[in-house]
Tab-separated table of N, CA, C and O in Angstrom:
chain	number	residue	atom	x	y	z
A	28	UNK	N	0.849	-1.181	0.000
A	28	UNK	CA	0.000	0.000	0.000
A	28	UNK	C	0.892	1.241	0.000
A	28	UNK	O	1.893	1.230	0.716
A	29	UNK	N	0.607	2.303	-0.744
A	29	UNK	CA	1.242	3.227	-0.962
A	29	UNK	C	1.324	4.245	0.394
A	29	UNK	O	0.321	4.352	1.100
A	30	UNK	N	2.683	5.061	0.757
A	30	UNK	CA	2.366	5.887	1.921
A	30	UNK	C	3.362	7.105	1.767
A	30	UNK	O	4.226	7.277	0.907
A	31	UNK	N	3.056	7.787	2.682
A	31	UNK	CA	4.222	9.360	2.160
A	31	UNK	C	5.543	9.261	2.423
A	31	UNK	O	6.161	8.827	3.395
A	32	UNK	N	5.934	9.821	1.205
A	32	UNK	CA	7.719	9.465	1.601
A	32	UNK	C	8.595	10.981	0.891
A	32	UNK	O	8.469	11.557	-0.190
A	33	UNK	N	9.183	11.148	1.684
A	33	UNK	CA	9.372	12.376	1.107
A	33	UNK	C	10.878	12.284	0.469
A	33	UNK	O	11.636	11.457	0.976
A	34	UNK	N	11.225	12.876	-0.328
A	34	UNK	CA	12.521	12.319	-1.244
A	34	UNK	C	13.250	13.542	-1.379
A	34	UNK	O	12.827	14.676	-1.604
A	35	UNK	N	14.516	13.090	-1.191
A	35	UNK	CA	15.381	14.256	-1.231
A	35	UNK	C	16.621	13.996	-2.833
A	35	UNK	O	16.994	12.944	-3.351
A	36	UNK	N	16.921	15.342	-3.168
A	36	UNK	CA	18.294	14.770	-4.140
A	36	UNK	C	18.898	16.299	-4.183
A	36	UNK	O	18.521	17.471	-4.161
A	37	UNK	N	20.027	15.538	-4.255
A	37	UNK	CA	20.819	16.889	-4.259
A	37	UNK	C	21.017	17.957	-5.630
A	37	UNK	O	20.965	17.518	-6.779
A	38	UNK	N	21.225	19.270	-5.350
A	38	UNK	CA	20.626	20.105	-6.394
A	38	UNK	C	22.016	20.142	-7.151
A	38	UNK	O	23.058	20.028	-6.506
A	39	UNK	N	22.024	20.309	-8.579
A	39	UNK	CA	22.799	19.998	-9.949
A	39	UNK	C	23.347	21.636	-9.909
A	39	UNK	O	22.941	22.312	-10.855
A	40	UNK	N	24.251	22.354	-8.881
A	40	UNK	CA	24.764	23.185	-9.242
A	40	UNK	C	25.147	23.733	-10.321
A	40	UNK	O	24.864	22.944	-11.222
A	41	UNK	N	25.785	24.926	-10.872
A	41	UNK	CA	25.924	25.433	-11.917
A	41	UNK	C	26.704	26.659	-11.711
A	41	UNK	O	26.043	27.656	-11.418
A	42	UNK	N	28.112	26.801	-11.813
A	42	UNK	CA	29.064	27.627	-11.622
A	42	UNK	C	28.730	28.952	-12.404
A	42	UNK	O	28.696	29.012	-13.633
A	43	UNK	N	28.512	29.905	-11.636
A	43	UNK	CA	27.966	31.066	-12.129
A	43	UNK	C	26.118	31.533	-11.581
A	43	UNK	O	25.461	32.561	-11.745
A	44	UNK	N	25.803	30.189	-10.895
A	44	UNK	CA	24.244	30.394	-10.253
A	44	UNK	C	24.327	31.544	-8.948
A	44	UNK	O	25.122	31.802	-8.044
A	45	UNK	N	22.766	32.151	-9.523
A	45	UNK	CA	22.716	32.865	-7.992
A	45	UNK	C	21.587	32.267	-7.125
A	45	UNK	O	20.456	31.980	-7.515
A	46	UNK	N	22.286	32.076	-5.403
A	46	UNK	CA	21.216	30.931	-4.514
A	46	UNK	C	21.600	32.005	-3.709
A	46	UNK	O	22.520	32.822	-3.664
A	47	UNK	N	20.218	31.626	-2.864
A	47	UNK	CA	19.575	31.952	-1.561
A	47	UNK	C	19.350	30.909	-0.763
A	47	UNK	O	18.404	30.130	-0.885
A	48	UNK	N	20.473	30.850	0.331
A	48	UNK	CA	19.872	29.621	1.297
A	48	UNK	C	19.138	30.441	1.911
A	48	UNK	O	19.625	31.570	1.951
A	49	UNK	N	17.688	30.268	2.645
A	49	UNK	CA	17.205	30.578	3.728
A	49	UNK	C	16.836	30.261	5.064
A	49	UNK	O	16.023	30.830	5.793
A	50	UNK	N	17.606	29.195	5.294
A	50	UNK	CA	18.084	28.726	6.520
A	50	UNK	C	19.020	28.088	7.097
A	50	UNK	O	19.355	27.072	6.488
A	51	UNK	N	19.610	28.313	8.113
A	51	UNK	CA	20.574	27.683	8.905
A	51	UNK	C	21.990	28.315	8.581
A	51	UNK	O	22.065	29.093	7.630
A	52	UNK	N	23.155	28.007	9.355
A	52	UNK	CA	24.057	28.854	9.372
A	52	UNK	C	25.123	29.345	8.355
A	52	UNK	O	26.229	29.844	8.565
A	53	UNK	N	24.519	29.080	7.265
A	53	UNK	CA	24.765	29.318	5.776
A	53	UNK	C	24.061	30.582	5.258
A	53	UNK	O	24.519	31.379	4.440
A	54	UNK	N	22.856	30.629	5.882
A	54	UNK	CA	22.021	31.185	5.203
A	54	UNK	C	22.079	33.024	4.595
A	54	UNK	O	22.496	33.946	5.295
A	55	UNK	N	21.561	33.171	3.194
A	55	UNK	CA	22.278	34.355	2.625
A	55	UNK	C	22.066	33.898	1.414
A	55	UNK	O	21.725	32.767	1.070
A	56	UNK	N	22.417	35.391	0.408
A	56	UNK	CA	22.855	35.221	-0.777
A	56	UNK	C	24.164	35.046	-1.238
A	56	UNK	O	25.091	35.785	-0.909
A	57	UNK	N	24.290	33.861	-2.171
A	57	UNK	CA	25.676	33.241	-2.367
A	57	UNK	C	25.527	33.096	-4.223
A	57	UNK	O	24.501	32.938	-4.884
A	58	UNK	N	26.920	33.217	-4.675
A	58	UNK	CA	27.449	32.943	-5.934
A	58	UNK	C	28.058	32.002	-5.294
A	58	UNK	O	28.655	31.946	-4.219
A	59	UNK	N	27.588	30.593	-6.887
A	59	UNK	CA	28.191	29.504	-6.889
A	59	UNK	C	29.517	29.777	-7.773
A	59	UNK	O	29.446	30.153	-8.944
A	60	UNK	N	30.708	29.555	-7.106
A	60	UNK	CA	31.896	29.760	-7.888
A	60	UNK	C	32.854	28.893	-8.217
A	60	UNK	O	33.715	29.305	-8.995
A	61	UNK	N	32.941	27.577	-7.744
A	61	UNK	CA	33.626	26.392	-7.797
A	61	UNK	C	32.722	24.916	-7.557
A	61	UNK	O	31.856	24.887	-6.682
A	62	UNK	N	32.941	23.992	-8.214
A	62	UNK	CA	32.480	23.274	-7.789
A	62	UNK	C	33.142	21.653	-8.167
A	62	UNK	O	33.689	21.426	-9.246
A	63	UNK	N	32.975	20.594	-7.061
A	63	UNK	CA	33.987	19.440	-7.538
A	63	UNK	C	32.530	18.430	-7.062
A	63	UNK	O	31.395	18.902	-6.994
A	64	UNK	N	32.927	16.781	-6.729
A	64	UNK	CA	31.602	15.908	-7.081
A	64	UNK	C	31.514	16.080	-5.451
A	64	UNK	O	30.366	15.856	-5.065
A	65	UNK	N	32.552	16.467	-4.241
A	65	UNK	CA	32.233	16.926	-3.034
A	65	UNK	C	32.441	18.304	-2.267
A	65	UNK	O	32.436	18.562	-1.063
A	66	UNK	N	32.624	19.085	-3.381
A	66	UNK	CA	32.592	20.258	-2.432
A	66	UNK	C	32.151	21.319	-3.733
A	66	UNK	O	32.241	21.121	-4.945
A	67	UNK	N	31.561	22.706	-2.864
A	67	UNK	CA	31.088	23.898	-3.578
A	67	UNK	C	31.881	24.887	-2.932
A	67	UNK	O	32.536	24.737	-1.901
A	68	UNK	N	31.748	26.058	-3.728
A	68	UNK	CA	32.623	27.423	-2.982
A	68	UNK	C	31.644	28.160	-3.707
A	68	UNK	O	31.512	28.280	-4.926
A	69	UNK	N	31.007	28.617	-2.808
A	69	UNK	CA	30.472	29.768	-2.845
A	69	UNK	C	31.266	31.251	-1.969
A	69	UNK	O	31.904	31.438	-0.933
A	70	UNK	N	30.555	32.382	-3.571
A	70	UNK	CA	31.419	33.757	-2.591
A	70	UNK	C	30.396	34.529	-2.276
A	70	UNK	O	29.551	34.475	-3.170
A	71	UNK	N	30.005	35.423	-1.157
A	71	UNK	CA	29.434	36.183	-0.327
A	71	UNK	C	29.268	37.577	-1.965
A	71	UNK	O	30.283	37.782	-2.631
A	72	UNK	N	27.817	38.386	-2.362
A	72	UNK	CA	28.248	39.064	-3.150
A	72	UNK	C	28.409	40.408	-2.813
A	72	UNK	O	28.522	41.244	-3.710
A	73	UNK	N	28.443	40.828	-1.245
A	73	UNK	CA	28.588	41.346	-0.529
A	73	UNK	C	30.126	42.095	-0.110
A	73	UNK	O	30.788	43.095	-0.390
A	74	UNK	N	30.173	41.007	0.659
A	74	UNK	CA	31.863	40.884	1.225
A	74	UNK	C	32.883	40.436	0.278
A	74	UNK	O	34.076	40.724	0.377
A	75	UNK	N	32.237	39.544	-0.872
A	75	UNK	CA	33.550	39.222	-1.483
A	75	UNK	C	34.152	38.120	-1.490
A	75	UNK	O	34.585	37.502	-2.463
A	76	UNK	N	34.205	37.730	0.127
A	76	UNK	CA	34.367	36.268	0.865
A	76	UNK	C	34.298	34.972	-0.164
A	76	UNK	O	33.476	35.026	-1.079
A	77	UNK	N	35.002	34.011	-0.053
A	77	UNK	CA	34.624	33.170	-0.861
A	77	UNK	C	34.682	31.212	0.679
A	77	UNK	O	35.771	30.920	1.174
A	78	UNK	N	33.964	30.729	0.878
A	78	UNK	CA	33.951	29.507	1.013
A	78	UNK	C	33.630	28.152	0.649
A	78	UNK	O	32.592	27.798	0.089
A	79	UNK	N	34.737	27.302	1.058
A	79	UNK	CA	34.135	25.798	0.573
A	79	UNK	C	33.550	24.546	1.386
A	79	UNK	O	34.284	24.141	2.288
A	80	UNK	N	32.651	24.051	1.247
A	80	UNK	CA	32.284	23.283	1.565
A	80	UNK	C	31.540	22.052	1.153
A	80	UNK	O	31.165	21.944	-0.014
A	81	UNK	N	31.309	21.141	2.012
A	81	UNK	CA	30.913	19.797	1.406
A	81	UNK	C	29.107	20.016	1.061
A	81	UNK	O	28.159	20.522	1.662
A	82	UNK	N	29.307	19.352	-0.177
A	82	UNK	CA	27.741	19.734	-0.619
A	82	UNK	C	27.027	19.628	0.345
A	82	UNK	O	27.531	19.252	1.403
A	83	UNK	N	25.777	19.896	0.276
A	83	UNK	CA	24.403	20.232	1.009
A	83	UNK	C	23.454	20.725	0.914
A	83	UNK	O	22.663	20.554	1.841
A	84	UNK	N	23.093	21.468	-0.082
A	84	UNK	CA	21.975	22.257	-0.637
A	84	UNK	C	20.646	21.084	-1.175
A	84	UNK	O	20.941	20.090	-1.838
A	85	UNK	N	19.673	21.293	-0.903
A	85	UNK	CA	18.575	20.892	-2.008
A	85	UNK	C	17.539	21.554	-2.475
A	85	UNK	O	16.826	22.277	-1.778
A	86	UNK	N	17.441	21.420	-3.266
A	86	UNK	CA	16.535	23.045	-4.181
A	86	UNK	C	15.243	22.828	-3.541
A	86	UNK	O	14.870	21.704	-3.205
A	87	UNK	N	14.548	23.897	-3.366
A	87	UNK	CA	12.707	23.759	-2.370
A	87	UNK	C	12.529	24.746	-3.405
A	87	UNK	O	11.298	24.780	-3.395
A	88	UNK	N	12.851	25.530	-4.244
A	88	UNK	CA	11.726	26.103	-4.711
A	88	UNK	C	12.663	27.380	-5.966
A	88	UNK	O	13.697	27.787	-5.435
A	89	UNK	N	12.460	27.908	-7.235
A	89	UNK	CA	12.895	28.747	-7.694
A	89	UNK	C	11.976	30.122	-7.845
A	89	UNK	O	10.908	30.020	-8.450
A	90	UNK	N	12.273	31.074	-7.444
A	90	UNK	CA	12.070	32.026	-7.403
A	90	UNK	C	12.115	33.445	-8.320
A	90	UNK	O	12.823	33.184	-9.292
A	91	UNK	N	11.845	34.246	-8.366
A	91	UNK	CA	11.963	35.987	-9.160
A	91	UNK	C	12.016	36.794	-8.421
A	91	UNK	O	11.003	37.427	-8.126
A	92	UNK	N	13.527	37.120	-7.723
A	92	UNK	CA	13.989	38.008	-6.127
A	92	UNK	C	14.472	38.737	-6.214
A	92	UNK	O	14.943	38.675	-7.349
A	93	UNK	N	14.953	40.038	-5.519
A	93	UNK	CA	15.759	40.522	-5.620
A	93	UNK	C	17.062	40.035	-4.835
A	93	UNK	O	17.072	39.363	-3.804
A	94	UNK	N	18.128	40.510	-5.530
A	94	UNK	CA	19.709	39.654	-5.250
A	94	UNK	C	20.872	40.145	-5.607
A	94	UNK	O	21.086	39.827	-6.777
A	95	UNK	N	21.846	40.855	-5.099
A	95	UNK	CA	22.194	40.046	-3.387
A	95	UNK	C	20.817	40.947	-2.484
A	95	UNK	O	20.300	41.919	-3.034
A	96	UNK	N	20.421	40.561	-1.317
A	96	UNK	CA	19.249	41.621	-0.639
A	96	UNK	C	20.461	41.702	0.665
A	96	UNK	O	21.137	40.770	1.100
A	97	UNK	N	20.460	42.941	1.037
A	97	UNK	CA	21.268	43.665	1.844
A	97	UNK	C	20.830	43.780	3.001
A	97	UNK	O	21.467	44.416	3.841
C-alpha cells in the first residue's frame, strides 16, 4: 500500500548560479563559484568572501527576487 515518503536529491549546481539559502548557518545570498563531485565554494556578493564546503543544498523552490538583498 502506498504511503508518504518524502525524497530528497541533491541540487545539480551550476558555476555562475545565484542561490539563496534561507536557513541555517549558511544562510544568505551566495554565488556559486567552484564546484567538484564533493565540495562547492560559494562567494558572499557582498563581502567578497569566498567559502568551501561539502555539498548540502537541495533546491525547495525557484524564485523571481531581488539579489544580493542587503
Amino acid at each position: 500500500m502506498p504511503t508518504s515518503v518524502t525524497v530528497f536529491a541533491p541540487y545539480p549546481f551550476v558555476i555562475g548560479e545565484k542561490i539563496h539559502i534561507s536557513q541555517g548557518p549558511r544562510h544568505g545570498d551566495w554565488m556559486v563559484v567552484g564546484l567538484d563531485e564533493r565540495k562547492i565554494t560559494l562567494r558572499c556578493p557582498l563581502s567578497g568572501k569566498e567559502y568551501s564546503w561539502d555539498r548540502f543544498c537541495y533546491m525547495v523552490e525557484k524564485n523571481e527576487q531581488a539579489w544580493p538583498v542587503a
